[in-house]
Coordinates of C-alpha atoms in Angstrom, one line a residue:
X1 CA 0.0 0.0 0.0
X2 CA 2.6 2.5 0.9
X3 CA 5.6 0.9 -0.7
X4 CA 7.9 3.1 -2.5
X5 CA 8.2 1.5 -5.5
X6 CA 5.1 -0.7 -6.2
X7 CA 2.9 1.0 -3.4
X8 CA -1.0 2.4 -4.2
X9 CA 0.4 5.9 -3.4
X10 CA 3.6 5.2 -6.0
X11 CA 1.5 4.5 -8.6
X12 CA -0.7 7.0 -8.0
X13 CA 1.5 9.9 -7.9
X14 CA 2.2 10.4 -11.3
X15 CA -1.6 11.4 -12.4
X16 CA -2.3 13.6 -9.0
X17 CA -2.0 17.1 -9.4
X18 CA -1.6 17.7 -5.7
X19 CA 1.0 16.0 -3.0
X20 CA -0.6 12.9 -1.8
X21 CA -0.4 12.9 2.1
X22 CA 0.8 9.4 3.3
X23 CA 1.3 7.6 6.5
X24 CA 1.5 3.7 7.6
X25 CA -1.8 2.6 9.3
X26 CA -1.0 4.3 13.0
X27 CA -2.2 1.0 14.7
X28 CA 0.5 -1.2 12.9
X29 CA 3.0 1.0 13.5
X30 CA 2.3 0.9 17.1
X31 CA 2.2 -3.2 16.8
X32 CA 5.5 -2.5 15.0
X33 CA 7.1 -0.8 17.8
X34 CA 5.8 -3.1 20.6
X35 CA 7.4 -5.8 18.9
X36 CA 10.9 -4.6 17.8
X37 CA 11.1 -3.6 21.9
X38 CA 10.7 -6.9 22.9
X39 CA 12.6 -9.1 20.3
X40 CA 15.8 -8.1 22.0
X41 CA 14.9 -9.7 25.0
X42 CA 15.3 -13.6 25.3
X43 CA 13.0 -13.8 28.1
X44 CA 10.1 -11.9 26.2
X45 CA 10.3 -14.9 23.7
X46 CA 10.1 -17.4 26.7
X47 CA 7.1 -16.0 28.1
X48 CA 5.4 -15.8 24.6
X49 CA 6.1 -19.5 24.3
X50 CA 4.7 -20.8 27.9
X51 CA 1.6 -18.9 26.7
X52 CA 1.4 -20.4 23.5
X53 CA 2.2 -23.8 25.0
X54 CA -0.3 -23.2 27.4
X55 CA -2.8 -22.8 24.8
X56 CA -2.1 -25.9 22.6
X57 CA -2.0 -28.2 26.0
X58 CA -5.8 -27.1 26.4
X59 CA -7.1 -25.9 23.3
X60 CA -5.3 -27.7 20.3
X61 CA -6.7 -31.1 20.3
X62 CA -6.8 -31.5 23.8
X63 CA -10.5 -32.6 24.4
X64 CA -9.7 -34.4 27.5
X65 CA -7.5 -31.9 29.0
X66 CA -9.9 -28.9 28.4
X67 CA -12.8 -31.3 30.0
X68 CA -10.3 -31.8 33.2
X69 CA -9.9 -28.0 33.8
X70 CA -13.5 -27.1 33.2
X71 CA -14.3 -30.1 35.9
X72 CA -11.9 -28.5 38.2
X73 CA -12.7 -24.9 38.1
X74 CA -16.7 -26.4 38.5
X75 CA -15.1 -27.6 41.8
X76 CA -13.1 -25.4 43.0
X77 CA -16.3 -22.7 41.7
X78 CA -14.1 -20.8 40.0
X79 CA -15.0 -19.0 36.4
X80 CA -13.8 -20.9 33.4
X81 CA -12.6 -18.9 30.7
X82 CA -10.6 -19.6 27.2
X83 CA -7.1 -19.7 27.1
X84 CA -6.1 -17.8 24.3
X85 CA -2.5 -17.3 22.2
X86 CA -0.4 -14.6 21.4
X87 CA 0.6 -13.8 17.8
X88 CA 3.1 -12.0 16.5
X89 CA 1.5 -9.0 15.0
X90 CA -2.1 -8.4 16.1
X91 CA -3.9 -5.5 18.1
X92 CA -2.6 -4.8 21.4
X93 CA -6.2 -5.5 22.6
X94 CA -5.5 -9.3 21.9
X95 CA -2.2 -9.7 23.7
X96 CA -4.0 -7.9 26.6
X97 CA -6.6 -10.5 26.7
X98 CA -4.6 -13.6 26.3
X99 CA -2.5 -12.5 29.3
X100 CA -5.1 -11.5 31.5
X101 CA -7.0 -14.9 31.0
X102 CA -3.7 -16.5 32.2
X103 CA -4.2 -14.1 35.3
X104 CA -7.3 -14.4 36.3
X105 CA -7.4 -18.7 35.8
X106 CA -3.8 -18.6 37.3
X107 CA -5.2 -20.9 40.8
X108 CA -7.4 -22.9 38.6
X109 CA -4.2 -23.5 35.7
X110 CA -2.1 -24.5 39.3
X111 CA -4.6 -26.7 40.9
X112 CA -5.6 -28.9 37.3
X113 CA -1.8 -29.2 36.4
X114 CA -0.9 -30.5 39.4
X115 CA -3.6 -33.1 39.1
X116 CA -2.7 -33.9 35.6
X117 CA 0.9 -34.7 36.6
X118 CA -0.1 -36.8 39.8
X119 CA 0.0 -40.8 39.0
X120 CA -3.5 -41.8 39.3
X121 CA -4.5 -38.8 37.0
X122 CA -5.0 -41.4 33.9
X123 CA -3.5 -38.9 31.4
X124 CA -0.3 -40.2 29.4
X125 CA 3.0 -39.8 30.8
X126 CA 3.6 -37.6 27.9
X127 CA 1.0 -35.0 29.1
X128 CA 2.3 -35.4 32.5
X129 CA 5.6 -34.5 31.5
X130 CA 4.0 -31.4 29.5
X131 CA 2.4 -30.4 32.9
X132 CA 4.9 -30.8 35.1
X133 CA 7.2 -28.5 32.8
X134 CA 4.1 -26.0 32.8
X135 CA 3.9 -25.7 36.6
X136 CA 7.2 -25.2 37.5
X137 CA 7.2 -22.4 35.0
X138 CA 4.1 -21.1 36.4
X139 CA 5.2 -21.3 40.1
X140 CA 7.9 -19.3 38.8
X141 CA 7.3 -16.1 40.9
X142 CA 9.4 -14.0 38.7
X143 CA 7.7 -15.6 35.6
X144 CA 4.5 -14.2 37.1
X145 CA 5.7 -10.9 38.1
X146 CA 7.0 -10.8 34.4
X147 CA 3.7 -11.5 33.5
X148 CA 1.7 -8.5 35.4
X149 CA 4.4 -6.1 34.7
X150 CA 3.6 -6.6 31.3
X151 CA -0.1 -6.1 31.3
X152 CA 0.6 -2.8 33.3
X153 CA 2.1 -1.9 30.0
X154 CA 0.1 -3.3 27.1
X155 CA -2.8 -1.8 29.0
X156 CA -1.7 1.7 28.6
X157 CA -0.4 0.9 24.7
X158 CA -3.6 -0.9 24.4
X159 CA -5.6 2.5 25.5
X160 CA -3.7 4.4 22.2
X161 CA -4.4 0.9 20.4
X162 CA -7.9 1.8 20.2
X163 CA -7.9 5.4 19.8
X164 CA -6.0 4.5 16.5
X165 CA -8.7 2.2 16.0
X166 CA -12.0 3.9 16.1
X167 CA -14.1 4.8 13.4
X168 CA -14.4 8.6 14.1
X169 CA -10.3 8.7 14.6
X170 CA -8.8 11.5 13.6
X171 CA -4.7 13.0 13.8
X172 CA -6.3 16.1 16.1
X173 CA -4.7 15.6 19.4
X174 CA -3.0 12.7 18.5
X175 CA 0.4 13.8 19.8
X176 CA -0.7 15.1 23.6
X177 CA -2.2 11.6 23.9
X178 CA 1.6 10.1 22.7
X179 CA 3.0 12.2 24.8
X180 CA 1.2 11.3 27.6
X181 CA 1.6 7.6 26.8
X182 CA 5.2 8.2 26.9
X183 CA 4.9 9.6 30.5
X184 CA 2.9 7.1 31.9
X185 CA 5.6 4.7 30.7
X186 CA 8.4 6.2 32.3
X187 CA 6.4 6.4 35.9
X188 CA 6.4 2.6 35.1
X189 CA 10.5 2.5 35.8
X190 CA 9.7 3.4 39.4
X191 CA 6.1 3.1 40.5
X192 CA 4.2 -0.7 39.9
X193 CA 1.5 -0.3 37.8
X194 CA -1.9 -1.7 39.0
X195 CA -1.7 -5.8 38.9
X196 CA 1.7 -6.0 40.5
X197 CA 0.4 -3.8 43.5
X198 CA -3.0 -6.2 43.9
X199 CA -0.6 -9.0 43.6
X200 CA 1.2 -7.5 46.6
X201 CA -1.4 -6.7 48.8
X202 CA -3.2 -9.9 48.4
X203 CA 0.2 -12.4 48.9
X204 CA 2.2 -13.5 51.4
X205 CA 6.0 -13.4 51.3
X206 CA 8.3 -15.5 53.1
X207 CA 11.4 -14.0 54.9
X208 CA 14.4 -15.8 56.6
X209 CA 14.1 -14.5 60.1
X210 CA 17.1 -16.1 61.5
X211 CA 18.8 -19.8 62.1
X212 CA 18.3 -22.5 64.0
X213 CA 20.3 -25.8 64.4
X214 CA 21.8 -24.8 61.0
X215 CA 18.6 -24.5 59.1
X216 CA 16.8 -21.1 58.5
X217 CA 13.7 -19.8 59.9
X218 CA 10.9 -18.6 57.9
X219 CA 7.8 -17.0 58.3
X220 CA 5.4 -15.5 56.0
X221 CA 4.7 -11.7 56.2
X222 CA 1.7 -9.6 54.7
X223 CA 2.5 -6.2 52.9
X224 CA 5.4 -7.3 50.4
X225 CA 7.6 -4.6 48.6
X226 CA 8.5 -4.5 45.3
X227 CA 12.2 -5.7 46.1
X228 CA 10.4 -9.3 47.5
X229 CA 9.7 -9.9 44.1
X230 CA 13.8 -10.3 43.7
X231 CA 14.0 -12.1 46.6
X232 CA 11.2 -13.6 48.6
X233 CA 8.4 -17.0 47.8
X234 CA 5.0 -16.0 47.8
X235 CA 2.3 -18.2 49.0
X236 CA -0.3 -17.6 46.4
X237 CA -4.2 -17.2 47.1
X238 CA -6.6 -19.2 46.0
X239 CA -8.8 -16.1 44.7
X240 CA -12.2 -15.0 45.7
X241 CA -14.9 -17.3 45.1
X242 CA -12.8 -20.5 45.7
X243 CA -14.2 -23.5 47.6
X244 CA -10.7 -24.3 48.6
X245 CA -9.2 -22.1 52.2
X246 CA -5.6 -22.9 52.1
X247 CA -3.1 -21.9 50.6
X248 CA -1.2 -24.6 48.1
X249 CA 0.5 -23.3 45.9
X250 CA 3.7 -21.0 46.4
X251 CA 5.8 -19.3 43.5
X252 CA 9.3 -19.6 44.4
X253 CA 12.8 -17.8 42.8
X254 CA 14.5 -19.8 40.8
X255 CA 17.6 -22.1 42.5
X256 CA 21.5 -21.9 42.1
X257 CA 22.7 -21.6 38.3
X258 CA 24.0 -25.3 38.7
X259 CA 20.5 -26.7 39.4
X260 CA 18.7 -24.9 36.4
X261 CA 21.8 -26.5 34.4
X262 CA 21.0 -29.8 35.7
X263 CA 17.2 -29.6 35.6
X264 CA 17.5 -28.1 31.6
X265 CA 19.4 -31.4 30.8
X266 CA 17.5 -33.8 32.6
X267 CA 14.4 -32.1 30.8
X268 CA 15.6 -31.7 27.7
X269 CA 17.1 -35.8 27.7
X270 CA 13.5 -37.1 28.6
X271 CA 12.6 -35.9 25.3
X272 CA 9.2 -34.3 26.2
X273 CA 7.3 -31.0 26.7
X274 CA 8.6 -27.8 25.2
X275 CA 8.4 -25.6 28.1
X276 CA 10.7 -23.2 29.3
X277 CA 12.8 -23.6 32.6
X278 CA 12.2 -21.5 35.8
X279 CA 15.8 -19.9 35.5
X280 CA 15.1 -18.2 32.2
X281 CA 13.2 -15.2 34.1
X282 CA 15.7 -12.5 35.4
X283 CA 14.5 -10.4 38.7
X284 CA 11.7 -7.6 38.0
X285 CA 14.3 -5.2 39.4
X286 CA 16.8 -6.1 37.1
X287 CA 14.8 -5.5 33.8
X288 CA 12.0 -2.7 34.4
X289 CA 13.6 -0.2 33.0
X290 CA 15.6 -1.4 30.3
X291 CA 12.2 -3.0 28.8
X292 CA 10.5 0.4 29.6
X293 CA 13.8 2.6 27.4
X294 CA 13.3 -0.1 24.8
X295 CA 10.0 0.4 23.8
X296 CA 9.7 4.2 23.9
X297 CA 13.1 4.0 22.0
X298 CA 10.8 2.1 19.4
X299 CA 7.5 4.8 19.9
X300 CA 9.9 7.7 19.0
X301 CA 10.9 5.9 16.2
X302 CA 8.2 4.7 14.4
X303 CA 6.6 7.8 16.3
X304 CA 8.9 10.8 15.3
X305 CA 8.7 13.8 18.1
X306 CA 6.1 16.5 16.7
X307 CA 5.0 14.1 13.6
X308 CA 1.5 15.1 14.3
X309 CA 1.8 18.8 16.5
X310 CA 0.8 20.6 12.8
X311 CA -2.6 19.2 13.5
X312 CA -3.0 20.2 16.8
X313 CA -4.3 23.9 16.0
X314 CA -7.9 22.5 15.1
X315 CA -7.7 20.8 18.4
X316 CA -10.6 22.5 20.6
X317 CA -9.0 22.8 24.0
X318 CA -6.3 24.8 22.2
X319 CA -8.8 27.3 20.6
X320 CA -8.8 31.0 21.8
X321 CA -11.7 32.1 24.2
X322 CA -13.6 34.9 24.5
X323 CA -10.9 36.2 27.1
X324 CA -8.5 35.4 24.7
X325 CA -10.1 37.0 21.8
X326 CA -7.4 39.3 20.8
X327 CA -5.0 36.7 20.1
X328 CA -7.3 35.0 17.7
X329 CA -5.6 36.5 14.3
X330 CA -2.0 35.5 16.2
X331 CA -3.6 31.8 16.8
X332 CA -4.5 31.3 13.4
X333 CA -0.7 32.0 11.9
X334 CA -0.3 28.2 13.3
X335 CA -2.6 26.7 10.5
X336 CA 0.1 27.5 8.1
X337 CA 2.3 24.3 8.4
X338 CA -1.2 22.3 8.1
X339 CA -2.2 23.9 5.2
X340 CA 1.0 23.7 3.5
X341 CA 1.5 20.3 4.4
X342 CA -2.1 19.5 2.2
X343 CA -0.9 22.1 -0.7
X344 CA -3.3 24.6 0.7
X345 CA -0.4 27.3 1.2
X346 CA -0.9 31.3 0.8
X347 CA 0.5 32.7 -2.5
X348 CA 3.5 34.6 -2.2
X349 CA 1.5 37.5 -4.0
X350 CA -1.3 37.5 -1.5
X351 CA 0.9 37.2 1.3
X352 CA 3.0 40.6 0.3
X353 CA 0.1 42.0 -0.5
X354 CA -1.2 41.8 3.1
X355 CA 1.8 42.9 4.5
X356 CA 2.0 45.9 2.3
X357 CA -1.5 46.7 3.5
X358 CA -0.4 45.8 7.5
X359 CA 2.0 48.9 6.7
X360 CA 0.1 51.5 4.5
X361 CA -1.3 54.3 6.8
X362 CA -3.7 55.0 3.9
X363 CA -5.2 51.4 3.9
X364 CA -9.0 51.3 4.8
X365 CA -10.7 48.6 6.5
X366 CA -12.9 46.8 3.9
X367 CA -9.1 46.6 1.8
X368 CA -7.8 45.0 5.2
X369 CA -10.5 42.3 5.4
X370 CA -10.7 41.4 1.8
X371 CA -6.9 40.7 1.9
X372 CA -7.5 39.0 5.0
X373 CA -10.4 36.3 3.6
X374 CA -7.4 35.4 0.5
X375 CA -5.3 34.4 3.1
X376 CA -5.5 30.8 4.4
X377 CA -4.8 31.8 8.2
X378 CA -6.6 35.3 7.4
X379 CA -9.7 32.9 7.1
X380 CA -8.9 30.4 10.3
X381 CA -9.0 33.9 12.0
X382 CA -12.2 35.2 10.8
X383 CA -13.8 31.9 11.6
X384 CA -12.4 32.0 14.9
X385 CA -13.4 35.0 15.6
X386 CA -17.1 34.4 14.4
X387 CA -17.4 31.3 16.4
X388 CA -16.4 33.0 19.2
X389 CA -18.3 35.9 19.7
X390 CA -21.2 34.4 17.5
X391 CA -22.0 31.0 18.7
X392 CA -20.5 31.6 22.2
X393 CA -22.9 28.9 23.3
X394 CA -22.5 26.3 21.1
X395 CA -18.8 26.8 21.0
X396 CA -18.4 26.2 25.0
X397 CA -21.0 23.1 24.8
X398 CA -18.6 21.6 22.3
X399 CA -15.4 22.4 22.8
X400 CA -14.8 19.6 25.3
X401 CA -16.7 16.7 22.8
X402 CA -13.7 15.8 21.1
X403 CA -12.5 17.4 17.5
X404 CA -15.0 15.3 15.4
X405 CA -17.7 16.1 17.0
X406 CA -16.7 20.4 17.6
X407 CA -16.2 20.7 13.9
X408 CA -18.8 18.6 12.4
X409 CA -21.4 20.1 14.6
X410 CA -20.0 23.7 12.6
X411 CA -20.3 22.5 9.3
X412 CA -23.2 21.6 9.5
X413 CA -24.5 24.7 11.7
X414 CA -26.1 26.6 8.3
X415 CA -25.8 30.1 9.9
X416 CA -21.8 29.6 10.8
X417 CA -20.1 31.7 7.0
X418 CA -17.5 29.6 5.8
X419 CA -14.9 30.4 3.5
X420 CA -14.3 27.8 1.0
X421 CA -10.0 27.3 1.7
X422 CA -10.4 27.0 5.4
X423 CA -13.6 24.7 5.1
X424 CA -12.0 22.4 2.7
X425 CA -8.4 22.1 5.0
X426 CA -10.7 20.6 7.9
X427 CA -12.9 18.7 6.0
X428 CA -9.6 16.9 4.9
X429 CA -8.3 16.6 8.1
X430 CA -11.5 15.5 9.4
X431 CA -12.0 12.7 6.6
X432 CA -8.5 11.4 6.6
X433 CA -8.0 8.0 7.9
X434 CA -5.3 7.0 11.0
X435 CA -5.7 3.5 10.2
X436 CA -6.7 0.7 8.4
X437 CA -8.7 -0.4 11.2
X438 CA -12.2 0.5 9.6
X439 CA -11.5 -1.5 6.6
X440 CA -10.3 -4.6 8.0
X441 CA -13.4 -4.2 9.7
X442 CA -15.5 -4.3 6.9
X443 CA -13.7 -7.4 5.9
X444 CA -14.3 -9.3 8.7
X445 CA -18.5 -8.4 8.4
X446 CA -18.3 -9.6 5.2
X447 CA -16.7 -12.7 5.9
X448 CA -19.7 -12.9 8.8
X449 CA -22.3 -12.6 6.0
X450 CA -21.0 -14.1 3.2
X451 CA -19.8 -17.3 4.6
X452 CA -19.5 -21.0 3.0
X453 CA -23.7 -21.6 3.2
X454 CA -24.1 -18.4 1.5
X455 CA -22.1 -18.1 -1.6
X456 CA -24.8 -17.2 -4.0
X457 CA -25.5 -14.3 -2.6
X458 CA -25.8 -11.5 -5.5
X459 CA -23.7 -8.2 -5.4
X460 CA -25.8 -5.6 -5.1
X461 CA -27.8 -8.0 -2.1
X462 CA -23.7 -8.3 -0.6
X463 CA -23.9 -4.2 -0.8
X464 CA -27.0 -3.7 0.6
X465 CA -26.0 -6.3 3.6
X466 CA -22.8 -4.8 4.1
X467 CA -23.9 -1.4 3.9
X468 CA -26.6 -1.5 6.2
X469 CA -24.3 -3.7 9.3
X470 CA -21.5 -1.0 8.7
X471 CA -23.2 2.4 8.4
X472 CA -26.8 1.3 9.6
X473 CA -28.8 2.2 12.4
X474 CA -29.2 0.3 15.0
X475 CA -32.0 -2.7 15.5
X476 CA -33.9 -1.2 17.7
X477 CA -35.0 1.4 15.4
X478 CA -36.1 -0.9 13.0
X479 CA -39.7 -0.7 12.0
X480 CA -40.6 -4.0 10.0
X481 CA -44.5 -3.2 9.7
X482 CA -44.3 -1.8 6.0
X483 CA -41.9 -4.2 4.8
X484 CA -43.9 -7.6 6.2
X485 CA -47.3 -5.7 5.1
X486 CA -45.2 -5.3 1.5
X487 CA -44.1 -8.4 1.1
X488 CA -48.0 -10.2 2.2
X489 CA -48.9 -8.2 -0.7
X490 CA -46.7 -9.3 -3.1
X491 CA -45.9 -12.9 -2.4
X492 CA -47.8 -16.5 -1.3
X493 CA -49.7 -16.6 1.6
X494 CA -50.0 -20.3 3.0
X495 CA -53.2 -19.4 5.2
X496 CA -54.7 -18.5 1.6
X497 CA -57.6 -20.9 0.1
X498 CA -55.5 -23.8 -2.1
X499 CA -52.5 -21.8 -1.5
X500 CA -53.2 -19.1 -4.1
X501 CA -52.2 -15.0 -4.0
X502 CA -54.2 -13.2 -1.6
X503 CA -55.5 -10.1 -3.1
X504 CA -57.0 -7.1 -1.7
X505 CA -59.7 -6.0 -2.9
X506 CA -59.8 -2.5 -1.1
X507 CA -56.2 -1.0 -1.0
X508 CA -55.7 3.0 0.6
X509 CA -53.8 4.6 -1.9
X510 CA -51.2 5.1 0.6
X511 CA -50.4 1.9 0.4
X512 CA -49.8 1.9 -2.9
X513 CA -45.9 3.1 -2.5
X514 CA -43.1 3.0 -4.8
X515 CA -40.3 0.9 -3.7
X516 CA -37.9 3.8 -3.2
X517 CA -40.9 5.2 -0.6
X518 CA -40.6 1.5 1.3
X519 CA -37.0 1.5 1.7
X520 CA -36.8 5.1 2.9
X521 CA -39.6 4.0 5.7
X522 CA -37.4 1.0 7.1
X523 CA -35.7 3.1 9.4

């Protein structure tokens, strides 16, 4: 689409007559960047993997396996939920949910792979093996602080995700919300997001208090810290909800570099399973902020500083007020850059011309304003102005509704003068397209309507289908009287005598509608 050589935009560029404005879908990009930041980690791969593997153990031909953790989590009275995998590129929205499934069945994921792996289970040794490998992994408490320190982050990329995503999306305000993203990340470095704290304050560490007879003495304390993540076991809950009181399972650090050594090769010679061992998670600590530098490194690069600032002067919160009203005509200088950007640039003969009249004593004032509506910012400012002091109302009731919704409301407000340059720039910037979210959309509907039972479907029926699921109003507002009433008219009627047509015989001639009149009336 945007290649350089063989791209849409390439080809087209040779018959346009004005400078084609192109961008990669935003959403992709962002994918892009989330996962050149974690390639360079090892351990990122790892915990992709045990996910993955967690997935095919229960949901890739595992009918027997899936049955045993529904039956458990029935017992235990605990929610079931689908495990889900993580692919390489997809919405942010997806990874999200894939790892917070793994979160919230985490007791239930404990309690059934531990039963699989016990002798009188009746599953095969090699899905014992598999399970075994899985738990250990999973009682891996820096595995699992891995794993929440993550979805602290994907949940705030996840936020942009879908502001990239809507339908209505649109580059106005784009880069204070990148920004922002950008600073929530770096509080990240220092401050635990929201999972890791709950993990905390619902856990139990246990501390060496002391020795005794040559053996240590712990104890399990409430209130962990952040560096007990490095250091400490954890006795994990078993959740709200659960039938079961105690308190079985505990995620333990990782033993001596020898023993992960020995356990890899013992593990690896059985010649089963394809799970990751406990040692290949470094401490929370240790890795925070070099994960946190590698993927803002990637946002600014696929995200270039000020990429989208030139569209932040149609952003409402930035607009003048009537306090501000006498910096309107200094405001509007800043929809220069946009303009030029979309070939919507002053002349250099109606720009000298306005300055010559800015400087002629002898000017008058009707000379100063019809210099003013040829120039591109000259107009910004005039429609500033009138908004302001003309729909005061409607301009305060809308300026905190978003960018869409402040200048839509405008345009088509029929007692708001526009001037044609200044009316098409926002109507561009309004129309143009973040991502290719919408249209991957559209293909997905139509692969929900014109599935394998339904290939004969005609064209112009596909349209109508398509069009009405996309762009339609909603089914409440449906009103199927005329249509069934229509269609009794005009097809067989089994209640009628030997199955023939029903006619009436009296018919109000307002009934008597042309089809265009029926499909106007279905909504």
């Amino acid at each position: 689409m945007t290649g350089s050589r063989v791209g849409l935009i390439s080809q087209l560029r040779p018959w346009a007559s004005k400078q084609f404005f192109q961008h990669h879908c935003a959403a992709h990009k962002l994918e892009l960047s989330i996962y050149h930041a974690f390639e360079i980690f090892p351990f990122m791969q790892h915990l992709d993997k045990n996910i993955n593997s967690l997935h095919k153990f229960y949901m890739s031909h595992a009918v027997k396996r899936k049955a045993s953790l529904a039956q458990t989590s029935e017992a235990l009275n605990l929610v079931f939920y689908e495990l889900k995998r993580i692919y390489r590129i997809r919405w942010v929205a997806s990874e999200v949910s894939a790892l917070d499934v793994i979160r919230k069945s985490y007791y239930l994921l404990l309690t059934n792979l531990e039963n699989i792996k016990s002798p009188s289970s009746g599953f095969d040794d090699e899905s014992k093996a598999t399970a075994s490998g899985l738990l250990k992994t999973l009682q891996n408490v820096r595995y699992y602080s891995l794993h929440l320190f993550l979805m602290d982050i994907l949940k705030l990329l996840e936020f942009e995700s879908l502001q990239f995503q809507r339908a209505k999306g649109t580059f106005i305000g784009l880069q204070e919300c990148h920004t922002n993203l950008i600073h929530s990340l770096e509080t990240l470095k220092t401050n635990n997001g929201p999972r890791i704290v709950d993990f905390l304050a619902s856990c139990k560490c246990r501390r060496v208090l002391g020795t005794a007879d040559g053996y240590p003495q712990l104890e399990y304390h409430s209130g962990c810290h952040t560096r007990d993540l490095s250091y400490s076991n954890f006795a994990f809950p078993s959740g709200p909800g659960s039938s079961d009181p105690t308190e079985r399972f505990e995620l333990k650090q990782p033993g001596s570099a020898a023993d992960r050594s020995l356990r890899n090769r013992l593990f690896d010679a059985s010649g089963r399973g394809s799970v990751v061992d406990m040692g290949a998670y470094p401490a929370l600590d240790e890795i925070r902020s070099r994960i946190i530098d590698s993927i803002i490194d990637q946002l600014r690069n696929y995200f270039p500083e000020d990429d989208y600032s030139i569209f932040n002067v149609l952003n409402p919160v930035l607009l003048p007020n009537a306090e501000t009203l006498h910096t309107v005509f200094t405001y509007s200088s800043r929809i220069i850059p946009l303009a030029r950007r979309f070939g919507m640039e002053d002349d250099s003969s109606e720009s000298e011309t306005e300055d010559h009249l800015s400087d002629s004593d002898s000017r008058d004032a009707d000379a100063s304003e019809r210099a003013t509506e040829r120039t591109i910012s000259g107009q910004f400012g005039l429609l500033l102005k009138s908004l302001i002091t003309s729909h005061s109302v409607d301009f305060c009731a809308y300026k905190g509704k978003g960018p869409v919704k402040f200048w839509s409301h405008f345009l088509e407000t029929r007692t708001v003068e526009w001037l044609p340059r200044i009316k098409n720039l926002i109507m561009v910037v309004l129309t143009l397209p973040i991502s290719s979210a919408e249209a991957e959309r559209g293909f997905s509907i139509y692969k929900h309507i014109a599935y394998d039972r339904r290939t004969r479907l005609a064209p112009k029926t596909l349209e109508h289908l398509l069009r009405i699921r996309i762009n339609g109003p909603p089914l409440m507002k449906f009103k199927p009287d005329i249509y069934v009433n229509d269609w009794l008219k005009k097809h067989w009627r089994s209640d009628a005598p030997g199955g023939q047509r029903q006619k009436e015989s009296n018919v109000d001639e307002e009934n008597k509608d042309s089809d265009s009149d029926l499909l106007s009336g279905l909504f």
